Short mmCIF file of C-alpha atoms in Angstrom, two decimals:
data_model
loop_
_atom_site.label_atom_id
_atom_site.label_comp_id
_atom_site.label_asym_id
_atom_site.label_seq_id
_atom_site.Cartn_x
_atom_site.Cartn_y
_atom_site.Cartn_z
CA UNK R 1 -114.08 51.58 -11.44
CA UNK R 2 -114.67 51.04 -15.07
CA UNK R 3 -110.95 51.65 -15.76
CA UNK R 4 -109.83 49.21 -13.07
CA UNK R 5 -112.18 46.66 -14.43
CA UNK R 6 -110.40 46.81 -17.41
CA UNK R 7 -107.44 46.59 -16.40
CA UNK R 8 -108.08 43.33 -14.39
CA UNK R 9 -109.53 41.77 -17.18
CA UNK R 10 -106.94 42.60 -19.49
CA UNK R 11 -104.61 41.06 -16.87
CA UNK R 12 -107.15 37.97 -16.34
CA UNK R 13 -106.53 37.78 -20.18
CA UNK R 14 -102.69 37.71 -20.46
CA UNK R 15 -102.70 35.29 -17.71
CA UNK R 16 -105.63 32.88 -19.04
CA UNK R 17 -102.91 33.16 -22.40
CA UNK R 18 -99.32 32.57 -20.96
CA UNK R 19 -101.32 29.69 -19.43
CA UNK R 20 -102.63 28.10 -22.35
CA UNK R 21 -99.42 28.53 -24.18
CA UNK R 22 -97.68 26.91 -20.32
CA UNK R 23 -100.51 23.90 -21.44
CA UNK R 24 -99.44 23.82 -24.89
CA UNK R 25 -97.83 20.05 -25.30
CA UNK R 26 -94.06 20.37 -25.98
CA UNK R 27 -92.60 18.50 -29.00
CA UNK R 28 -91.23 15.30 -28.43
CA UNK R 29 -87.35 15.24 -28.70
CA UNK R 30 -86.04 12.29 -30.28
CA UNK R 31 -83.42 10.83 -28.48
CA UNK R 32 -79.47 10.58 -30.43
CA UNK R 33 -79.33 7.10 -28.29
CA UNK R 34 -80.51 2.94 -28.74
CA UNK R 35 -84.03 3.37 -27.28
CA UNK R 36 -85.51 0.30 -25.58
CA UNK R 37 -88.78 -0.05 -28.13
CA UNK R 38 -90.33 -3.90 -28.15
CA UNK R 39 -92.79 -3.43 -30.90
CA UNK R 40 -89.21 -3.80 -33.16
CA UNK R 41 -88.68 -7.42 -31.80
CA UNK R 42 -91.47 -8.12 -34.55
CA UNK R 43 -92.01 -5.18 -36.86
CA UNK R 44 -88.02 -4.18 -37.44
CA UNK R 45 -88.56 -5.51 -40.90
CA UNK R 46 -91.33 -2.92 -41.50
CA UNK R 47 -89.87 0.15 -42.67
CA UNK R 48 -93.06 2.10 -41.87
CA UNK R 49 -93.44 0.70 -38.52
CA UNK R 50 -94.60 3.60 -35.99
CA UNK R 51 -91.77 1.72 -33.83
CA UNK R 52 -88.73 3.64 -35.67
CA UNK R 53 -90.78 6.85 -34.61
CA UNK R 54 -89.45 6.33 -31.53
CA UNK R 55 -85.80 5.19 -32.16
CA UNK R 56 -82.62 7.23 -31.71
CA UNK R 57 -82.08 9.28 -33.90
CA UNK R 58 -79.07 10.60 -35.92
CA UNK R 59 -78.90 12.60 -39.56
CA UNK R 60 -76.31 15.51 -39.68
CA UNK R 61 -74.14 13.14 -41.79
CA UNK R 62 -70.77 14.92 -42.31
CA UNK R 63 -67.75 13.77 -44.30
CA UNK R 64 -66.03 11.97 -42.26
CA UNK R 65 -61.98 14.13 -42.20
CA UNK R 66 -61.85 14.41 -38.28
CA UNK R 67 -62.13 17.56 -38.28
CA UNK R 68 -64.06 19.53 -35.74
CA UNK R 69 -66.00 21.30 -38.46
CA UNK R 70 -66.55 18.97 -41.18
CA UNK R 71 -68.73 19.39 -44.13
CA UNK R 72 -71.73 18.44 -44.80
CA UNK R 73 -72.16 15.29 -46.73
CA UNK R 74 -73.03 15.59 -50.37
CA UNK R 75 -76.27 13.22 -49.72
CA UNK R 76 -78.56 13.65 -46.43
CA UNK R 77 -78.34 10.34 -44.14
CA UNK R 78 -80.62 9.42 -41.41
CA UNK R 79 -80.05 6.56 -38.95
CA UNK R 80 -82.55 5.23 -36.20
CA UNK R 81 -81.11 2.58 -33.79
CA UNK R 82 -83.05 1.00 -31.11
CA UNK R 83 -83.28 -1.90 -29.11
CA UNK R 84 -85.60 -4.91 -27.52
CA UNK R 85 -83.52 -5.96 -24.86
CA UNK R 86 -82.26 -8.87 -26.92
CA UNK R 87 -81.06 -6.87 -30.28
CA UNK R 88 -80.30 -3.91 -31.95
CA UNK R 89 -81.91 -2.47 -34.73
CA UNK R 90 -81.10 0.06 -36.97
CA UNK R 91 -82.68 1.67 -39.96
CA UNK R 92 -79.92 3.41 -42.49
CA UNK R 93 -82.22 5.57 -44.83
CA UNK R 94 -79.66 7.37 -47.68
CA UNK R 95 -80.87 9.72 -49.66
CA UNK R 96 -79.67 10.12 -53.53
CA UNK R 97 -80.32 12.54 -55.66
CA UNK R 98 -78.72 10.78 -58.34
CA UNK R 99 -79.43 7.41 -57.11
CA UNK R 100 -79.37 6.28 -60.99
CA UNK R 101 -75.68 6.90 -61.07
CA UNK R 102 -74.98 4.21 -57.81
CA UNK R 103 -72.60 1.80 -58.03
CA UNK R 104 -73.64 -1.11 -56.66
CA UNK R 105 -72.69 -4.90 -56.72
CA UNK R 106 -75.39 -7.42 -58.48
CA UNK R 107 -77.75 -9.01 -55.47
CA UNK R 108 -76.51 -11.74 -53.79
CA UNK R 109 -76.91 -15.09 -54.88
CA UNK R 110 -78.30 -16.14 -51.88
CA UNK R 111 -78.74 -15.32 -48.16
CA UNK R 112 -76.15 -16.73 -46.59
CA UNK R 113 -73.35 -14.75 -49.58
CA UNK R 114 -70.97 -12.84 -47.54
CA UNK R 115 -69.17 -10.50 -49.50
CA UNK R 116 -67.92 -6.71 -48.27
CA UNK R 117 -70.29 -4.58 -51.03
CA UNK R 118 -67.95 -2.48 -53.86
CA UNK R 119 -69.10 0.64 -54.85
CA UNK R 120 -72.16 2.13 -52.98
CA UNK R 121 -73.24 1.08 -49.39
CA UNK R 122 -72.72 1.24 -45.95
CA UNK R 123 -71.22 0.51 -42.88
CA UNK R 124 -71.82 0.19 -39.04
CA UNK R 125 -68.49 -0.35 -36.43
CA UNK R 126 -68.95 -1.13 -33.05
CA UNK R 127 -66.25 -0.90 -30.78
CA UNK R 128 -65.43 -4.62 -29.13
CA UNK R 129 -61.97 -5.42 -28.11
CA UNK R 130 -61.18 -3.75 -31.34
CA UNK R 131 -63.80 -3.18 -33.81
CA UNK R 132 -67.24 -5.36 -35.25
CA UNK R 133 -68.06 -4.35 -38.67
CA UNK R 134 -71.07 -4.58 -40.59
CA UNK R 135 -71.22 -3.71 -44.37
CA UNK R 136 -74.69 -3.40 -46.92
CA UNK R 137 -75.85 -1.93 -49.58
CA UNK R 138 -79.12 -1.22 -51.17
CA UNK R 139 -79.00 -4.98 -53.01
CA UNK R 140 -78.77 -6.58 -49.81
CA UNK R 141 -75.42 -7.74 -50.14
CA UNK R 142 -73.72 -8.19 -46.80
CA UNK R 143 -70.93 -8.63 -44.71
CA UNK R 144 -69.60 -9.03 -41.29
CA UNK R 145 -66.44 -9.34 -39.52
CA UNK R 146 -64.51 -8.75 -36.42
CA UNK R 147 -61.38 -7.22 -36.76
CA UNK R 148 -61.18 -8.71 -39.73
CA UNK R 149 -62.21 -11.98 -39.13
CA UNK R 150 -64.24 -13.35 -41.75
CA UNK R 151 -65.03 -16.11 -40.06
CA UNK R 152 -66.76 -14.44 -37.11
CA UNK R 153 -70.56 -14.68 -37.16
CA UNK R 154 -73.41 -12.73 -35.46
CA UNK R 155 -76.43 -14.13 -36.44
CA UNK R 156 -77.64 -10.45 -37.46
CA UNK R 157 -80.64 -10.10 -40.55
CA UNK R 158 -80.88 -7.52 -43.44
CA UNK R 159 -83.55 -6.53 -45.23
CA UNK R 160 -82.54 -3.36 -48.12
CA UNK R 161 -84.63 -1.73 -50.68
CA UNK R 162 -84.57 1.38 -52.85
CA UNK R 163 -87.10 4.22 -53.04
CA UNK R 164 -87.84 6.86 -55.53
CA UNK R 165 -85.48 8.89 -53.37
CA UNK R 166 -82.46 6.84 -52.62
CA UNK R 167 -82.33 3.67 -51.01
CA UNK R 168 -82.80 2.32 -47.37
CA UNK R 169 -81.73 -0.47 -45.02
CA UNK R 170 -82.63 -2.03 -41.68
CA UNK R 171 -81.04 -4.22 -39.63
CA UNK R 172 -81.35 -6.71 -36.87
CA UNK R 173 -77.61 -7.75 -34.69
CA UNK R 174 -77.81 -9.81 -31.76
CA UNK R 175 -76.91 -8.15 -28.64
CA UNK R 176 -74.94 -11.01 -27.38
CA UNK R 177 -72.88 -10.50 -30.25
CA UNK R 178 -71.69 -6.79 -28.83
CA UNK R 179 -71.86 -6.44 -25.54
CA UNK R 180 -72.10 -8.91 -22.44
CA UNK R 181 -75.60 -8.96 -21.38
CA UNK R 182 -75.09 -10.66 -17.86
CA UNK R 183 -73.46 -6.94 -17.08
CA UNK R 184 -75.11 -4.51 -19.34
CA UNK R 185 -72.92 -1.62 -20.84
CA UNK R 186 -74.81 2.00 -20.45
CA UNK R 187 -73.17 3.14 -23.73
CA UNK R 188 -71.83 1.30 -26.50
CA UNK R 189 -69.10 2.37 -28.89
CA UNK R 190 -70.45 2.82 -32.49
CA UNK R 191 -69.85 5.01 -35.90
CA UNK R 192 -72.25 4.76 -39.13
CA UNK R 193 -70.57 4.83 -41.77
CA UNK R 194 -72.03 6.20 -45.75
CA UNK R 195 -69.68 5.20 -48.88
CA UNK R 196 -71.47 7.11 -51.70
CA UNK R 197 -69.83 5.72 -54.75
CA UNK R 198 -71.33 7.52 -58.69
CA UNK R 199 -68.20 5.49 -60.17
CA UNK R 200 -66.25 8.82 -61.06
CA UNK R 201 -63.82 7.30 -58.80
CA UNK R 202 -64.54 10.21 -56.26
CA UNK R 203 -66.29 7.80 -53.34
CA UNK R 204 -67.38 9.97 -50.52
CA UNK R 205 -67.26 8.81 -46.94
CA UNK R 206 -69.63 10.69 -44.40
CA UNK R 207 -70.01 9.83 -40.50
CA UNK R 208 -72.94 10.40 -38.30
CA UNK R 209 -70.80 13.24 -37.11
CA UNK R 210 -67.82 13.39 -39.15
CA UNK R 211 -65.35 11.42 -36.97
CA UNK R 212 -63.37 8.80 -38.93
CA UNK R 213 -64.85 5.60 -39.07
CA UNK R 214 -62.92 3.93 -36.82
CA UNK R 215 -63.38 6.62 -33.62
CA UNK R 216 -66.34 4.48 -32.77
CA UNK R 217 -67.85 7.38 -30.32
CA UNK R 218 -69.95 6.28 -27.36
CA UNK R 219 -73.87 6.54 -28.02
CA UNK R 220 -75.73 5.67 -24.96
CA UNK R 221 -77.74 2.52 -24.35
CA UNK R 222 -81.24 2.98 -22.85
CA UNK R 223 -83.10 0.46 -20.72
#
């Protein structure tokens, strides 16, 4: 009896753990898509807002040959993209090792300069009847344009700054801008785009997955 005792509570035991470890919360998995997060609509200008916690995200940045196995990108990337309903945001983080070595154009002289940044920065295309795209660097110089069309104008907001690591980015584009919001789109063509530029005239351009720039892959739209 003793024996069989034993053996049911040894049982009772490796039940009571499988179910703890059954219990045992799960980590979140953060999502490679534009999550719908409102808290951006006023904090996307806060690069330590717990709202890019929950944004897509994206950071096996690869240079970008087309190739099915492309390297990995001298400098880590990360990109979180999310959305309000109203715009997309996106927070380009670039890591530098060497960030002293950047080559970068002065800041602009004010905000409404639209120049396409030389030397170091970065880029974001969206497919639209052809392509949107959006250049900046870590000076906040910026520039848009729609298949090459200076003239075109999105309303969208940049906000840069560098760290003791590198330098980072976020940015605010009006939906409208992209995509027709009377018939919402569940996926949205896009590519982000790093241009890491020492001035040894050996620029490096790395993708989110190391597609060319202007593949524009499909990244789904949650809402």
């Amino acid at each position: 009896m003793m024996k069989l005792n034993s053996k049911l509570q040894l049982a009772f035991v490796v039940l009571g753990v499988c179910s703890g470890y059954s219990q045992t919360p799960q980590p979140s998995v953060v999502s490679s898509a534009f999550v719908k997060v409102p808290e951006l609509t006023l904090e996307w200008q806060n690069f330590e807002s717990k709202g890019w916690a929950k944004a897509g995200r994206f950071a096996d940045f690869r240079v970008a040959t087309g190739e099915l196995k492309a390297p990995a990108a001298a400098q880590p990337s990360e990109i979180r993209i999310a959305h309000d309903g109203t715009a997309f945001f996106v927070r380009f983080t670039a890591t530098d090792t060497e960030v002293a070595k950047a080559k970068t154009m002065p800041p602009p002289v004010d905000a409404f300069s639209k120049n396409f940044p030389r030397g170091d920065h970065a880029e974001v295309w969206i497919k639209m009847m052809g392509a949107i795209v959006f250049a900046f660097d870590a000076n906040g110089n910026r520039y848009e344009a729609k298949n090459y069309d200076q003239k075109f104008s999105s309303g969208f907001s940049l906000k840069s700054r560098t760290t003791a690591t590198g330098w980072e980015s976020v940015l605010m584009i009006p939906m409208r801008s992209c995509i027709d919001l009377n018939k919402p789109p569940q996926d949205l063509g896009v590519s982000f785009v790093r241009h890491l530029d020492h001035g040894d005239e050996k620029p490096e351009r790395s993708t989110s997955n190391g597609e060319k720039a202007n593949t524009m892959s499909t990244i789904k739209i949650e809402w």
